XYZ file of N, CA and C in Angstrom:
654
model
N 0.840 -1.191 0.000
C 0.000 0.000 0.000
C 0.881 1.249 0.000
N 0.658 2.128 -0.952
C 1.406 3.375 -1.043
C 0.644 4.473 -0.296
N 1.380 5.264 0.479
C 0.740 6.323 1.253
C 1.409 7.667 0.996
N 0.662 8.730 1.267
C 1.161 10.100 1.181
C 1.101 10.711 2.569
N 2.167 11.403 2.944
C 2.250 12.011 4.270
C 2.290 13.531 4.160
N 1.561 14.174 5.069
C 1.610 15.629 5.186
C 2.484 15.964 6.386
N 3.493 16.781 6.161
C 4.446 17.107 7.224
C 3.735 17.719 8.428
N 4.104 17.239 9.619
C 3.530 17.772 10.841
C 2.202 17.153 11.227
N 1.691 16.244 10.400
C 0.425 15.584 10.704
C 0.644 14.090 10.877
N -0.049 13.501 11.838
C 0.105 12.070 12.104
C -0.593 11.220 11.045
N -1.642 11.757 10.470
C -2.443 11.006 9.504
C -1.685 10.777 8.204
N -1.819 9.570 7.669
C -1.315 9.271 6.333
C -2.505 8.981 5.424
N -2.347 9.325 4.165
C -3.401 9.087 3.182
C -3.003 7.916 2.283
N -3.871 6.964 2.155
C -3.631 5.899 1.174
C -3.812 6.489 -0.219
N -2.799 6.356 -1.064
C -2.858 6.951 -2.404
C -3.879 6.204 -3.252
N -4.780 6.964 -3.843
C -5.803 6.393 -4.714
C -5.478 6.657 -6.174
N -6.336 7.407 -6.823
C -6.106 7.748 -8.224
C -4.983 8.775 -8.336
N -4.142 8.632 -9.334
C -3.150 9.662 -9.653
C -3.562 10.241 -11.003
N -4.163 11.420 -10.958
C -4.687 12.082 -12.152
C -3.650 13.095 -12.629
N -3.206 12.921 -13.848
C -2.103 13.733 -14.376
C -2.602 14.619 -15.511
N -2.080 15.831 -15.534
C -2.473 16.806 -16.552
C -1.321 16.990 -17.544
N -1.616 16.758 -18.804
C -0.623 16.967 -19.856
C -0.827 18.303 -20.545
N 0.224 18.792 -21.167
C 0.158 20.015 -21.993
C -0.445 21.185 -21.232
N 0.096 21.470 -20.045
C -0.445 22.555 -19.240
C 0.495 23.749 -19.132
N 1.628 23.694 -19.851
C 2.563 24.823 -19.920
C 2.879 25.053 -21.393
N 2.694 26.276 -21.857
C 2.826 26.573 -23.287
C 4.204 26.227 -23.834
N 5.272 26.554 -23.089
C 6.623 26.297 -23.602
C 6.899 24.806 -23.727
N 6.319 24.004 -22.825
C 6.488 22.552 -22.918
C 5.738 21.997 -24.128
N 4.568 22.566 -24.417
C 3.820 22.151 -25.607
C 4.649 22.409 -26.859
N 5.292 23.587 -26.896
C 6.101 23.952 -28.063
C 7.298 23.023 -28.226
N 7.966 22.686 -27.104
C 9.181 21.881 -27.226
C 8.887 20.465 -27.718
N 7.652 19.990 -27.502
C 7.280 18.660 -27.983
C 6.500 18.710 -29.295
N 6.237 19.916 -29.783
C 5.546 20.053 -31.052
C 4.091 19.635 -31.007
N 3.437 19.815 -29.859
C 2.038 19.437 -29.716
C 1.121 20.641 -29.914
N -0.165 20.366 -30.054
C -1.158 21.424 -30.160
C -1.648 21.806 -28.765
N -2.011 23.075 -28.601
C -2.552 23.539 -27.320
C -3.998 23.080 -27.195
N -4.333 22.335 -26.146
C -5.698 21.806 -26.010
C -6.671 22.845 -25.455
N -7.945 22.698 -25.816
C -8.968 23.578 -25.261
C -9.269 23.217 -23.815
N -9.294 21.930 -23.512
C -9.567 21.444 -22.163
C -8.352 20.688 -21.642
N -8.244 20.515 -20.331
C -7.095 19.781 -19.790
C -6.983 18.374 -20.377
N -5.761 17.984 -20.672
C -5.475 16.623 -21.135
C -5.201 15.762 -19.900
N -5.945 14.670 -19.759
C -5.873 13.856 -18.555
C -5.345 12.462 -18.883
N -4.412 11.990 -18.070
C -4.039 10.573 -18.092
C -3.826 10.156 -16.645
N -3.635 8.865 -16.423
C -3.558 8.364 -15.059
C -2.322 7.485 -14.864
N -1.844 7.466 -13.629
C -0.799 6.548 -13.201
C -1.353 5.708 -12.053
N -0.929 4.453 -11.921
C -1.353 3.663 -10.767
C -0.542 4.032 -9.528
N -1.117 3.785 -8.361
C -0.403 4.047 -7.108
C 0.892 3.243 -7.023
N 0.941 2.113 -7.698
C 2.139 1.267 -7.668
C 3.339 1.911 -8.337
N 3.121 3.025 -9.058
C 4.237 3.702 -9.734
C 4.999 4.636 -8.810
N 4.507 4.856 -7.584
C 5.094 5.840 -6.673
C 6.344 5.293 -5.982
N 7.385 6.120 -5.951
C 8.558 5.882 -5.111
C 8.837 7.169 -4.339
N 9.659 7.070 -3.284
C 9.898 8.225 -2.439
C 11.323 8.724 -2.465
N 11.605 9.661 -1.598
C 12.918 10.286 -1.454
C 14.009 9.226 -1.335
N 15.070 9.379 -2.148
C 16.226 8.498 -2.065
C 16.084 7.161 -2.756
N 14.933 6.887 -3.325
C 14.737 5.597 -3.992
C 15.233 5.647 -5.439
N 15.160 4.493 -6.099
C 15.729 4.367 -7.440
C 14.659 4.243 -8.519
N 14.885 4.974 -9.594
C 14.102 4.816 -10.818
C 14.648 3.611 -11.575
N 13.750 2.758 -12.025
C 14.147 1.616 -12.854
C 13.503 1.788 -14.220
N 14.314 2.066 -15.228
C 13.804 2.259 -16.583
C 13.514 0.887 -17.189
N 12.283 0.646 -17.660
C 11.946 -0.666 -18.220
C 12.814 -1.016 -19.429
N 13.067 -2.296 -19.624
C 13.929 -2.711 -20.743
C 13.316 -2.444 -22.114
N 12.014 -2.163 -22.170
C 11.387 -1.921 -23.469
C 11.502 -0.457 -23.908
N 12.301 0.346 -23.184
C 12.492 1.745 -23.565
C 13.966 2.117 -23.528
N 14.351 3.033 -24.409
C 15.713 3.582 -24.394
C 15.693 5.103 -24.347
N 14.541 5.681 -23.938
C 14.422 7.141 -23.930
C 13.443 7.572 -22.840
N 13.908 7.559 -21.587
C 13.082 7.948 -20.444
C 13.333 9.421 -20.111
N 12.269 10.218 -20.022
C 12.379 11.651 -19.767
C 11.829 12.019 -18.390
N 12.417 13.044 -17.790
C 11.949 13.611 -16.533
C 10.990 14.754 -16.789
N 9.987 14.926 -15.897
C 9.055 16.053 -15.952
C 8.716 16.444 -14.510
N 9.270 17.539 -14.018
C 9.017 17.991 -12.651
C 7.646 18.667 -12.576
N 6.892 18.363 -11.511
C 5.526 18.862 -11.415
C 5.130 19.165 -9.971
N 4.217 20.111 -9.819
C 3.555 20.348 -8.535
C 2.462 19.306 -8.368
N 2.495 18.592 -7.235
C 1.484 17.580 -6.946
C 0.495 18.111 -5.911
N -0.766 17.793 -6.098
C -1.828 18.165 -5.171
C -2.336 16.905 -4.486
N -2.528 16.976 -3.181
C -3.091 15.863 -2.423
C -4.515 16.227 -2.001
N -5.471 15.431 -2.434
C -6.865 15.668 -2.064
C -7.082 15.224 -0.620
N -7.633 16.128 0.181
C -7.913 15.810 1.575
C -9.391 15.617 1.848
N -10.217 16.362 1.116
C -11.671 16.266 1.239
C -12.249 15.963 -0.124
N -12.961 14.859 -0.228
C -13.465 14.429 -1.521
C -14.664 15.246 -1.986
N -15.091 14.933 -3.212
C -16.262 15.608 -3.741
C -16.360 15.427 -5.243
N -17.518 15.769 -5.779
C -17.721 15.786 -7.226
C -18.363 17.104 -7.611
N -18.139 17.509 -8.855
C -18.661 18.799 -9.347
C -18.311 19.946 -8.392
N -17.058 20.010 -8.019
C -16.580 21.025 -7.080
C -16.467 22.370 -7.803
N -17.101 23.427 -7.306
C -16.952 24.747 -7.938
C -15.503 25.246 -7.811
N -14.999 25.934 -8.816
C -13.626 26.453 -8.737
C -13.371 27.282 -7.481
N -14.359 28.049 -7.038
C -14.169 28.909 -5.868
C -13.964 28.117 -4.586
N -14.361 26.848 -4.582
C -14.223 26.006 -3.392
C -13.091 24.989 -3.526
N -12.445 24.946 -4.682
C -11.530 23.851 -5.005
C -10.336 23.753 -4.057
N -9.696 24.878 -3.759
C -8.489 24.825 -2.927
C -8.794 24.315 -1.528
N -10.027 24.462 -1.075
C -10.421 23.966 0.234
C -10.471 22.458 0.325
N -10.384 21.780 -0.818
C -10.394 20.314 -0.830
C -8.989 19.720 -0.760
N -7.965 20.566 -0.726
C -6.589 20.081 -0.734
C -6.052 19.897 0.671
N -5.334 18.800 0.871
C -4.635 18.560 2.140
C -3.210 19.066 2.079
N -2.601 19.067 0.888
C -1.217 19.488 0.807
C -0.698 19.592 -0.609
N 0.543 20.106 -0.690
C 1.256 20.256 -1.956
C 2.569 19.489 -1.868
N 2.949 18.839 -2.968
C 4.193 18.077 -2.979
C 4.942 18.236 -4.284
N 6.115 17.622 -4.330
C 6.966 17.618 -5.527
C 6.855 16.241 -6.169
N 6.576 16.212 -7.448
C 6.499 14.945 -8.178
C 7.373 15.019 -9.426
N 7.811 13.864 -9.874
C 8.485 13.751 -11.168
C 7.692 12.753 -11.999
N 7.113 13.253 -13.063
C 6.362 12.407 -13.991
C 7.358 11.858 -15.004
N 7.657 10.573 -14.893
C 8.589 9.952 -15.831
C 7.830 9.434 -17.053
N 8.406 9.681 -18.218
C 7.766 9.322 -19.482
C 8.742 8.571 -20.371
N 8.324 7.415 -20.854
C 9.119 6.692 -21.845
C 8.762 7.283 -23.207
N 9.554 8.273 -23.624
C 9.176 9.083 -24.774
C 9.095 8.250 -26.061
N 9.999 7.308 -26.227
C 9.973 6.481 -27.435
C 8.731 5.594 -27.465
N 8.381 5.030 -26.325
C 7.201 4.167 -26.237
C 5.936 4.988 -26.441
N 5.880 6.168 -25.813
C 4.723 7.030 -25.965
C 4.514 7.414 -27.432
N 5.592 7.780 -28.116
C 5.483 8.182 -29.520
C 4.974 7.032 -30.387
N 5.465 5.841 -30.119
C 5.037 4.668 -30.898
C 3.560 4.361 -30.658
N 3.118 4.455 -29.402
C 1.717 4.200 -29.089
C 0.814 5.246 -29.736
N 1.239 6.514 -29.672
C 0.455 7.581 -30.292
C 0.329 7.374 -31.802
N 1.428 6.956 -32.421
C 1.432 6.744 -33.867
C 0.422 5.674 -34.276
N 0.255 4.689 -33.410
C -0.677 3.597 -33.681
C -2.094 3.899 -33.202
N -2.269 5.060 -32.563
C -3.579 5.414 -32.038
C -3.963 4.616 -30.810
N -2.965 4.151 -30.065
C -3.198 3.311 -28.898
C -2.968 4.084 -27.602
N -3.575 3.656 -26.492
C -3.306 4.287 -25.196
C -1.826 4.171 -24.837
N -1.343 5.102 -24.000
C 0.095 5.092 -23.702
C 0.407 4.976 -22.217
N -0.457 4.257 -21.467
C -0.176 4.029 -20.045
C 1.148 3.323 -19.812
N 1.547 2.454 -20.744
C 2.808 1.726 -20.538
C 4.013 2.660 -20.579
N 3.812 3.870 -21.122
C 4.892 4.860 -21.149
C 4.878 5.762 -19.922
N 3.804 5.712 -19.132
C 3.624 6.640 -18.016
C 3.410 5.955 -16.668
N 2.957 4.706 -16.668
C 2.514 4.095 -15.430
C 3.348 2.938 -14.917
N 4.517 2.744 -15.486
C 5.370 1.627 -15.077
C 5.849 1.805 -13.635
N 6.294 0.737 -13.017
C 6.822 0.811 -11.652
C 7.947 1.842 -11.587
N 7.949 2.675 -10.584
C 8.911 3.761 -10.292
C 8.685 4.996 -11.169
N 7.582 5.063 -11.915
C 7.344 6.179 -12.848
C 6.857 7.449 -12.175
N 6.663 7.416 -10.830
C 6.133 8.606 -10.153
C 6.879 8.872 -8.848
N 8.123 9.344 -8.908
C 8.796 9.798 -7.682
C 7.992 10.922 -7.031
N 7.853 10.847 -5.695
C 6.965 11.761 -4.996
C 7.537 12.117 -3.629
N 7.498 13.393 -3.287
C 7.955 13.860 -1.973
C 6.834 13.736 -0.944
N 7.159 14.016 0.318
C 6.124 14.270 1.306
C 5.444 15.598 0.951
N 4.312 15.847 1.590
C 3.519 17.042 1.282
C 3.612 18.066 2.410
N 3.581 19.331 2.046
C 3.430 20.389 3.046
C 1.948 20.688 3.159
N 1.477 21.090 4.344
C 0.054 21.411 4.485
C -0.375 22.485 3.488
N -1.569 22.343 2.972
C -2.051 23.298 1.970
C -2.010 24.731 2.489
N -2.281 24.918 3.766
C -2.286 26.258 4.338
C -0.922 26.905 4.422
N 0.152 26.115 4.231
C 1.512 26.649 4.301
C 1.925 27.342 3.005
N 1.142 27.182 1.949
C 1.455 27.786 0.649
C 0.458 28.903 0.382
N 0.958 30.133 0.399
C 0.069 31.293 0.262
C -0.577 31.359 -1.118
N 0.219 31.119 -2.158
C -0.293 31.210 -3.529
C 0.329 30.087 -4.356
N -0.404 29.004 -4.621
C 0.168 27.887 -5.377
C 0.445 28.210 -6.842
N -0.011 29.385 -7.292
C 0.283 29.796 -8.677
C 1.481 30.737 -8.743
N 2.273 30.780 -7.677
C 3.459 31.645 -7.664
C 4.662 30.883 -7.111
N 4.831 29.645 -7.581
C 5.912 28.790 -7.101
C 6.898 28.498 -8.227
N 8.174 28.451 -7.898
C 9.212 28.130 -8.877
C 9.490 26.634 -8.856
N 9.488 26.015 -10.037
C 9.786 24.593 -10.198
C 11.117 24.451 -10.910
N 12.047 23.698 -10.325
C 13.320 23.421 -10.994
C 13.609 21.922 -10.943
N 14.389 21.476 -11.885
C 14.886 20.096 -11.880
C 16.297 20.085 -12.427
N 17.164 19.367 -11.711
C 18.566 19.230 -12.117
C 18.922 17.763 -12.256
N 19.771 17.475 -13.209
C 20.308 16.127 -13.400
C 21.818 16.208 -13.242
N 22.344 15.479 -12.264
C 23.782 15.495 -11.955
C 24.290 16.922 -11.724
N 23.471 17.726 -11.063
C 23.861 19.088 -10.705
C 23.669 20.118 -11.794
N 23.196 19.715 -12.970
C 22.982 20.643 -14.086
C 21.487 20.924 -14.207
N 21.129 22.209 -14.087
C 19.709 22.574 -14.127
C 19.157 22.418 -15.536
N 18.013 21.757 -15.631
C 17.347 21.561 -16.914
C 15.990 22.244 -16.983
N 15.245 22.187 -15.893
C 13.929 22.810 -15.870
C 13.924 23.952 -14.863
N 13.317 25.059 -15.243
C 13.227 26.230 -14.375
C 12.010 27.024 -14.829
N 10.904 26.818 -14.126
C 9.665 27.467 -14.535
C 8.846 27.888 -13.332
N 7.672 28.405 -13.591
C 6.786 28.896 -12.534
C 5.392 28.331 -12.718
N 4.746 28.005 -11.594
C 3.364 27.541 -11.669
C 2.431 28.643 -12.171
N 2.901 29.876 -12.173
C 2.116 30.968 -12.736
C 1.931 30.852 -14.240
N 2.700 29.968 -14.879
C 2.620 29.795 -16.329
C 1.645 28.699 -16.745
N 0.957 28.091 -15.776
C -0.026 27.063 -16.127
C -1.109 27.639 -17.034
N -1.504 26.869 -18.034
C -2.621 27.267 -18.895
C -3.936 27.103 -18.134
N -4.117 25.937 -17.529
C -5.297 25.661 -16.710
C -4.855 25.710 -15.252
N -5.394 26.664 -14.497
C -4.942 26.886 -13.133
C -5.557 25.874 -12.170
N -5.000 25.826 -10.971
C -5.326 24.740 -10.045
C -6.812 24.656 -9.706
N -7.502 25.739 -9.341
C -8.937 25.603 -9.063
C -9.727 25.050 -10.244
N -9.354 25.485 -11.443
C -10.025 25.001 -12.656
C -9.772 23.508 -12.853
N -8.532 23.082 -12.603
C -8.204 21.666 -12.769
C -9.008 20.789 -11.814
N -9.048 21.189 -10.538
C -9.773 20.393 -9.549
C -11.255 20.339 -9.904
N -11.823 21.468 -10.293
C -13.228 21.513 -10.664
C -13.505 20.622 -11.869
N -12.666 20.733 -12.875
C -12.858 19.933 -14.095
C -12.714 18.445 -13.808
N -11.670 18.065 -13.089
C -11.473 16.645 -12.773
C -12.644 16.091 -11.977
N -13.138 16.884 -11.031
C -14.231 16.407 -10.178
C -15.561 16.308 -10.927
N -15.632 16.904 -12.115
C -16.833 16.758 -12.940
C -16.826 15.439 -13.706
N -15.675 14.762 -13.709
C -15.524 13.493 -14.425
C -15.355 12.334 -13.444
N -14.459 12.538 -12.467
C -14.164 11.526 -11.460
C -14.551 12.079 -10.088
N -15.231 11.295 -9.272
C -15.403 11.694 -7.878
C -14.029 11.691 -7.224
N -13.616 12.824 -6.686
C -12.322 12.901 -6.011
C -12.472 12.393 -4.589
N -11.477 11.631 -4.142
C -11.510 11.003 -2.829
C -10.247 11.356 -2.056
N -10.309 11.373 -0.722
C -9.102 11.625 0.065
C -7.992 10.644 -0.309
N -6.808 11.181 -0.574
C -5.688 10.352 -1.003
C -5.449 10.361 -2.490
N -6.385 10.889 -3.257
C -6.138 11.058 -4.690
C -5.083 12.136 -4.891
N -4.318 12.014 -5.961
C -3.282 12.981 -6.304
C -3.583 13.597 -7.659
N -3.193 14.855 -7.811
C -3.265 15.523 -9.105
C -1.876 16.047 -9.432
N -1.321 15.628 -10.575
C -0.056 16.164 -11.076
C -0.408 17.210 -12.123
N 0.070 18.431 -11.933
C -0.482 19.597 -12.624
C 0.217 19.999 -13.917
N 1.138 19.180 -14.406
C 1.829 19.505 -15.645
C 3.249 19.980 -15.390
N 4.030 20.027 -16.452
C 5.458 20.342 -16.313
C 5.865 21.521 -17.180
N 6.762 22.370 -16.683
C 7.304 23.449 -17.524
C 8.312 22.901 -18.529
N 8.790 23.763 -19.392
C 9.745 23.360 -20.432
C 11.053 22.873 -19.817
N 11.815 22.162 -20.641
C 13.134 21.704 -20.227
C 13.235 20.212 -19.978
N 12.195 19.468 -20.332
C 12.241 18.024 -20.104
C 13.360 17.415 -20.941
N 13.865 16.278 -20.451
C 14.964 15.645 -21.171
C 15.232 14.245 -20.647
N 16.176 13.561 -21.275
C 16.417 12.155 -20.945
C 17.229 11.967 -19.669
N 16.995 10.828 -19.035
C 17.824 10.383 -17.914
C 18.303 8.974 -18.219
N 19.421 8.603 -17.585
C 20.002 7.288 -17.851
C 20.564 6.706 -16.561
N 20.962 5.471 -16.635
C 21.496 4.771 -15.469
C 22.657 5.542 -14.843
N 22.609 5.683 -13.520
C 23.661 6.388 -12.794
C 23.368 7.844 -12.531
N 22.335 8.389 -13.157
C 22.007 9.806 -12.969
C 21.410 10.056 -11.583
N 21.678 11.262 -11.073
C 21.033 11.761 -9.859
C 20.095 12.885 -10.267
N 18.838 12.787 -9.845
C 17.806 13.732 -10.270
C 17.255 14.440 -9.040
N 17.243 15.774 -9.076
C 16.723 16.570 -7.957
C 15.675 17.540 -8.495
N 14.465 17.457 -7.933
C 13.390 18.405 -8.271
C 13.072 19.224 -7.032
N 12.863 20.523 -7.221
C 12.555 21.409 -6.103
C 11.428 22.360 -6.480
N 10.570 22.650 -5.503
C 9.519 23.651 -5.676
C 9.551 24.555 -4.452
N 9.670 25.844 -4.673
C 9.735 26.796 -3.562
C 8.511 26.645 -2.665
N 8.724 26.757 -1.364
C 7.697 26.638 -0.318
C 7.148 25.222 -0.159
N 7.520 24.322 -1.055
C 6.934 22.973 -1.021
C 7.957 21.918 -0.609
N 9.105 21.881 -1.287
C 10.089 20.881 -0.886
C 11.058 20.501 -1.980
N 11.794 19.454 -1.668
C 12.868 18.960 -2.531
C 12.760 17.447 -2.605
N 13.004 16.888 -3.769
C 12.925 15.450 -3.992
C 14.151 14.996 -4.769
N 14.883 14.046 -4.207
C 16.067 13.508 -4.895
C 15.931 12.010 -5.063
N 16.136 11.563 -6.287
C 16.119 10.138 -6.609
C 17.276 9.847 -7.552
N 17.590 8.582 -7.728
C 18.652 8.197 -8.659
C 18.103 7.208 -9.672
N 18.869 6.973 -10.717
C 18.460 6.040 -11.752
C 19.339 4.791 -11.639
N 18.708 3.661 -11.510
C 19.439 2.404 -11.341
C 20.237 2.076 -12.582
């Protein structure tokens, strides 16, 4: 059983659905040559894909092009459906640092065939995740700096203020499709600068006011 912890709180949340948002930063859309969507692009990862601080990423043998994507993670504390945007932030228990790992070669091949691409996003170790800070500790979740470095070299450096679909809108939209439950996670998209990782790499993602996450590649 995978759990999420909020710093300073005794309670742990059993991780449920991991709802991920694609194409939510304009510069990242451009770097991958994708079209800007009218509505949020949603995909999912299983809870079994989560690893924590200091653990190892294992790139599956069916891929030779695994990419990092640093993201702000939201932890749902109070469930609901059809949540109005004005009430959305009140449903959060905390904010965390996540790395959405993508097997870019596998994803491209699946897309070309018109097939789902969960095997490129949901493999074991595909979701490194930090502990969470209480939601009340972050004054403005749309004013946070996201960075990611590989072997000490910075690759990603962006701001949550650049999101196309902002956090209240995302929670409201997701809750109109899926009933959100305590322990569900939302990964809010990645800024530009994604790139490959390989065996032996050390990966560090940081978000101001939220935390730091370091993992290595086996």
